[in-house]
Short mmCIF file of C-alpha atoms and ligand atoms in Angstrom, two decimals:
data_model
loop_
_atom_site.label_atom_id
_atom_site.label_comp_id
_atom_site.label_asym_id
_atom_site.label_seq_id
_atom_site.Cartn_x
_atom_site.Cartn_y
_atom_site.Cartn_z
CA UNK A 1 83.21 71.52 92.29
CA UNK A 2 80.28 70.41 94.76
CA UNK A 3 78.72 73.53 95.28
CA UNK A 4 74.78 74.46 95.25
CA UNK A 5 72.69 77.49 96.16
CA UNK A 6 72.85 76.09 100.22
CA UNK A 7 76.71 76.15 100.04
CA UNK A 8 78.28 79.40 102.13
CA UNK A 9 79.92 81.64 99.87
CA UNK A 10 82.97 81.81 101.89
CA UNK A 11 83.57 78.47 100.97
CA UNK A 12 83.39 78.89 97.17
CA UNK A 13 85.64 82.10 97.80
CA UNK A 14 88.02 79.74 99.31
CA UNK A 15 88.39 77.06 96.75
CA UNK A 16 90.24 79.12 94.30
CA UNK A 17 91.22 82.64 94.14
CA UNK A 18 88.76 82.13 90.37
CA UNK A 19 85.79 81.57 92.34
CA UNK A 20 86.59 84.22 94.91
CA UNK A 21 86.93 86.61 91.22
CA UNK A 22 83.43 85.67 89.88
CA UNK A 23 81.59 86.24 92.99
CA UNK A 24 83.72 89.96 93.23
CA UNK A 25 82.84 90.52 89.72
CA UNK A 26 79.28 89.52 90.48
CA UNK A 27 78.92 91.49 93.12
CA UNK A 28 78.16 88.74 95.76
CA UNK A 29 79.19 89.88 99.53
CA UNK A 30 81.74 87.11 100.47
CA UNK A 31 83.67 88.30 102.72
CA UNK A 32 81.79 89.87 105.57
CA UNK A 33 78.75 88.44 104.80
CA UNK A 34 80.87 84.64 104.00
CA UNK A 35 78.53 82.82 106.26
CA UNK A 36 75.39 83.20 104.18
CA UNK A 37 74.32 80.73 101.20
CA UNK A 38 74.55 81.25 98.32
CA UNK A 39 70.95 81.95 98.02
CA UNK A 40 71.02 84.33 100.77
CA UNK A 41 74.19 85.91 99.32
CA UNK A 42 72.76 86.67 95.81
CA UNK A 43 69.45 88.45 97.29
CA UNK A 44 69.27 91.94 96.03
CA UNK A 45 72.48 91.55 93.57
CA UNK A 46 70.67 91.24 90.68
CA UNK A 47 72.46 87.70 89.84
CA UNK A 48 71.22 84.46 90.86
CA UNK A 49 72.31 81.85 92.56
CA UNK A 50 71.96 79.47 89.46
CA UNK A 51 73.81 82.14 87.12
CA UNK A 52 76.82 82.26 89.72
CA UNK A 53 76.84 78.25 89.86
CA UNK A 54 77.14 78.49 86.07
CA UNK A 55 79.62 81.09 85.67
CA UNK A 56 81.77 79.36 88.22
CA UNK A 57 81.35 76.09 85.91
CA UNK A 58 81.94 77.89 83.01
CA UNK A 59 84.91 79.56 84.58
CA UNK A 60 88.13 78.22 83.02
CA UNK A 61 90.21 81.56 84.23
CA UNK A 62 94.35 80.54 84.25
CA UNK A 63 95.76 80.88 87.74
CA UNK A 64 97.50 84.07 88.05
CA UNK A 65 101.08 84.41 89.11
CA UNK A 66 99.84 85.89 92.41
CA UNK A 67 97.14 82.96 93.21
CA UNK A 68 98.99 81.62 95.79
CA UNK A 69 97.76 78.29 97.55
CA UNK A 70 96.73 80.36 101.34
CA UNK A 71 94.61 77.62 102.55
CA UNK A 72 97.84 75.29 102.87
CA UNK A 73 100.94 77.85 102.82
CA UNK A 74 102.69 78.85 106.17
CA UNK A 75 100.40 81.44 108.05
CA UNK A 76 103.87 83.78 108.49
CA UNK A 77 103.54 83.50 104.39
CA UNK A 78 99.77 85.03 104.18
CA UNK A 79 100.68 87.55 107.60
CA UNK A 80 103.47 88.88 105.21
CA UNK A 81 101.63 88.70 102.00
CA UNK A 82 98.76 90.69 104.08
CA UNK A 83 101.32 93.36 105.04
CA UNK A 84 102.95 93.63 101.92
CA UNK A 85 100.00 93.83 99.29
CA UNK A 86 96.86 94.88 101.22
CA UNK A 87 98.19 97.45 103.54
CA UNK A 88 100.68 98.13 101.61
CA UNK A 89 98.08 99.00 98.82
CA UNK A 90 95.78 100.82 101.63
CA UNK A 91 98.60 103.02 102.63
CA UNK A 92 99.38 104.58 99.85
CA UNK A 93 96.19 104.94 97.59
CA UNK A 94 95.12 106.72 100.50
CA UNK A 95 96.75 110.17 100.33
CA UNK A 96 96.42 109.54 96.62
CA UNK A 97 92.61 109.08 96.38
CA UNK A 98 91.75 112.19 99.37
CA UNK A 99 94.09 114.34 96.80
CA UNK A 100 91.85 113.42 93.87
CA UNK A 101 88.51 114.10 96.35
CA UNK A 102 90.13 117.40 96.88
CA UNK A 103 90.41 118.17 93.25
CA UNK A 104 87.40 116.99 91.90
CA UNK A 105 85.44 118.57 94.95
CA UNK A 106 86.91 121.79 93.65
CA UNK A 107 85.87 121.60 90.53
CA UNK A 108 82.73 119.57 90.96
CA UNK A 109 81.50 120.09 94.28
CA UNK A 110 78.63 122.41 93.47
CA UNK A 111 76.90 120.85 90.96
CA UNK A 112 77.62 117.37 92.24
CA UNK A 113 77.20 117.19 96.21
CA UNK A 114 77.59 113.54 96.46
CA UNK A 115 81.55 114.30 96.44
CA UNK A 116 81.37 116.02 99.30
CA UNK A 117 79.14 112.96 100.70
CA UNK A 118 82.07 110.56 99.29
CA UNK A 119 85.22 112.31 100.39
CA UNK A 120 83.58 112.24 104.17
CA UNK A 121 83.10 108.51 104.06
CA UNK A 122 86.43 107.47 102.31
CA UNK A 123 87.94 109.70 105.34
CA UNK A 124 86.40 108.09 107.76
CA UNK A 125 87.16 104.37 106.16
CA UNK A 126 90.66 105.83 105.40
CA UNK A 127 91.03 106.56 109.15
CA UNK A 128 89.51 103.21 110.22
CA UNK A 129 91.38 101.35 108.24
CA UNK A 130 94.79 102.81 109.12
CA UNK A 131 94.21 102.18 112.75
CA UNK A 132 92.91 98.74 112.25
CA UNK A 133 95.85 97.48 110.60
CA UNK A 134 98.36 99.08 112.76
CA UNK A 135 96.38 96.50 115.49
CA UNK A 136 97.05 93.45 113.05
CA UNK A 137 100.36 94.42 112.84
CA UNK A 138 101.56 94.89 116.02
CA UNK A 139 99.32 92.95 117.95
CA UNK A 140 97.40 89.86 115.85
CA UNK A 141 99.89 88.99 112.84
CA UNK A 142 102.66 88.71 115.46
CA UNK A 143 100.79 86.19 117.52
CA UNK A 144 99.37 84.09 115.26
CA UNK A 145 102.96 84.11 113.61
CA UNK A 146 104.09 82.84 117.55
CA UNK A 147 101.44 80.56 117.45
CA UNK A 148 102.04 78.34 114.50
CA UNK A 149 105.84 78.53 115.45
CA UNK A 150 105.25 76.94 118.42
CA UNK A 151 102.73 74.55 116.97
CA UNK A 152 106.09 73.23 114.70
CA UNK A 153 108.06 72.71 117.44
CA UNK A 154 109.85 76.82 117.91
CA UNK A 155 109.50 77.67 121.33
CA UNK A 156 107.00 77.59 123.77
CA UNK A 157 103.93 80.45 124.02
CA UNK A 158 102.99 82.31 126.85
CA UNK A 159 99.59 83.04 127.08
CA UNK A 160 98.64 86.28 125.79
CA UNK A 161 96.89 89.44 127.39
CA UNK A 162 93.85 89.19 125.33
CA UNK A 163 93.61 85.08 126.57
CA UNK A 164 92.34 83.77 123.46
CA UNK A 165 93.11 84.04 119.74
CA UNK A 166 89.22 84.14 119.02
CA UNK A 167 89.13 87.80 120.92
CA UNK A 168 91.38 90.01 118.86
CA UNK A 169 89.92 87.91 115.86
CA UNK A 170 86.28 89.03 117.06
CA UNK A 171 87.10 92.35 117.44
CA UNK A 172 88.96 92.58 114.21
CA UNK A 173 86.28 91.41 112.37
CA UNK A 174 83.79 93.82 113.63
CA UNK A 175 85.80 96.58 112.28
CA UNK A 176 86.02 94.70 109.23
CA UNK A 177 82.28 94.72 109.30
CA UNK A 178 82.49 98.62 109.69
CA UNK A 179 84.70 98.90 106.76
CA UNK A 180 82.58 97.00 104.39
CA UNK A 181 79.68 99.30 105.42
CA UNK A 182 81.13 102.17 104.62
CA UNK A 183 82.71 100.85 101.35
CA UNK A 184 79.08 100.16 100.51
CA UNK A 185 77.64 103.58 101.31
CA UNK A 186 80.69 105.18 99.10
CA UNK A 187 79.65 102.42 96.10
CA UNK A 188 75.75 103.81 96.80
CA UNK A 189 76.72 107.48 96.88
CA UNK A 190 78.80 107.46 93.46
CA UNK A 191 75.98 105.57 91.96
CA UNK A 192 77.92 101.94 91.43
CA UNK A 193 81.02 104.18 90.06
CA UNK A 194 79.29 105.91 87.58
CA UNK A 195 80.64 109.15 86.55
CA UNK A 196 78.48 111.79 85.22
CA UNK A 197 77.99 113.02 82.19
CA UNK A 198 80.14 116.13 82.45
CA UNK A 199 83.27 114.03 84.53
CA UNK A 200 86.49 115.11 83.51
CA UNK A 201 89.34 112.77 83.24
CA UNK A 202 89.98 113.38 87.00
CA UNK A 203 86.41 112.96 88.25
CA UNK A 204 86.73 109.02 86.50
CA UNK A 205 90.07 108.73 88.19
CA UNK A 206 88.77 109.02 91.34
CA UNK A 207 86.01 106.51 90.51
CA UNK A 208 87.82 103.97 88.79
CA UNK A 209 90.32 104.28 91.98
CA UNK A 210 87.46 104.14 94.29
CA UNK A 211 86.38 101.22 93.03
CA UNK A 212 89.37 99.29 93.13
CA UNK A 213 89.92 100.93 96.81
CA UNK A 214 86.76 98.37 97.64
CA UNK A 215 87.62 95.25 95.71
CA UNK A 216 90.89 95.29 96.90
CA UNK A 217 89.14 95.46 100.55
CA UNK A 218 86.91 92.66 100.15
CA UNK A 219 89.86 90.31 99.22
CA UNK A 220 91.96 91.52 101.69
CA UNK A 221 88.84 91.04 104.29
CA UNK A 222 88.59 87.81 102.52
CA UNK A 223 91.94 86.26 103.45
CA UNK A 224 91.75 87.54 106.99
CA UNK A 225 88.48 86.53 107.96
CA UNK A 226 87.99 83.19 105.36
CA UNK A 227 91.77 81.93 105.53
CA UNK A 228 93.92 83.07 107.95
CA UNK A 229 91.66 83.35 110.95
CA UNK A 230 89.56 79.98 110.76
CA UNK A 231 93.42 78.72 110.43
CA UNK A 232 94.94 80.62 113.78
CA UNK A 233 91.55 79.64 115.26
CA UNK A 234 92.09 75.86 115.00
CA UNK A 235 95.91 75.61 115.75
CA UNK A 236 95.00 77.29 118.96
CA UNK A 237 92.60 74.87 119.64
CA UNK A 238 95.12 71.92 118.86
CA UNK A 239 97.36 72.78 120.93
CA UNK A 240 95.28 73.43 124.07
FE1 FE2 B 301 94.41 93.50 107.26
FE1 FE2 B 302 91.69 93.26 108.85
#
């Protein structure tokens, strides 16, 4: 491990699914914001850039079953992986979490008005989010799935509509961007997850589900924008 406080955090967050877990549990941006050192990364978090570097040392977490290898594994692999786990995940805690919004908004809406704040921002990311991966799916996983077929020898590829690999990548994460924003603002308005004082067992439900709504986005964001685009990026580039 060669890292310092000038090394970008996307590239810890890529050199082991571990590292990519302390700076989540830290609460270091490294998926949107992967570009930025370390340094620049920790600003504002509360943790410093020496106590990450340490905890990372320290860090002697067993790989879990599901720490696959994505920097080396077939792009189709992570594509399908994508599918199955984050939007698969995305899909259906969203009906579940709006229903919870509902119910705690009844019961808790006028003495608490930040749930009425909340359940308009998770709607919105909700409604983002669904469209956004319905783009993936039909439009980006496919080709870069095309791409790296033909780069092994399986058929040849016809240039797409959008020209370049790099475009739908741009635009995808923008919206990623977006998403991360408003994950943030929800994260602000329930206070870092807090429930208060007088939540019932639903109210800390929809907290506790909230806030694995947003760490399962920023490792989703993570793979996409870390992993497999840098990846589609450069066999596009080989073969041209
Ligand atoms: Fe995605
Ligand atoms: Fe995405």
């Amino acid at each position: 491990m060669n890292f310092n406080n000038e090394t970008a955090v996307k590239e810890i967050a890529v050199s082991s699914p571990a590292a990519a877990r302390v700076l989540e549990e830290a609460g270091v941006d490294y998926c949107c914001g992967g570009n930025r050192s370390l340094d620049d990364a920790c600003a504002g978090t509360g943790v410093s850039s020496e106590e990450i570097l340490a905890r990372l040392r320290a860090s002697n977490e067993p790989a879990r079953p599901e720490d696959a290898d994505w920097v080396s594994a077939p792009l189709a692999e992570l594509t399908d992986h994508i599918r199955q786990k984050h939007h698969g995940y995305v899909r259906e805690a969203i009906p579940r979490i709006s229903a919870l919004l509902e119910k705690v908004k009844a019961k808790h809406g006028a003495n608490h008005p930040e749930i009425k704040t909340i359940e308009g921002l998770f709607h919105q990311l909700g409604q983002e989010m669904i469209a956004h991966m319905q783009k993936e799916e039909m439009i980006l996983f496919p080709y870069i799935e095309r791409l790296e077929r033909a780069r092994n020898g399986g058929g040849t590829l016809e240039r797409p509509f959008f020209q370049s690999v790099r475009n739908p990548i741009q635009m995808m994460m923008n919206e990623h961007d977006g998403a991360g924003n408003l994950a943030k603002q929800i994260r602000k308005a329930s206070s870092e997850y807090t429930p208060p004082g007088d939540a019932c067992s639903s109210y800390q439900r929809l907290y506790s589900e909230l806030h694995e709504f947003e760490t399962d986005l920023h490792l989703h964001v993570h793979l996409e924008n870390n992993i497999l685009f840098p990846r589609a990026v450069k066999i596009e580039d080989e073969k041209c």
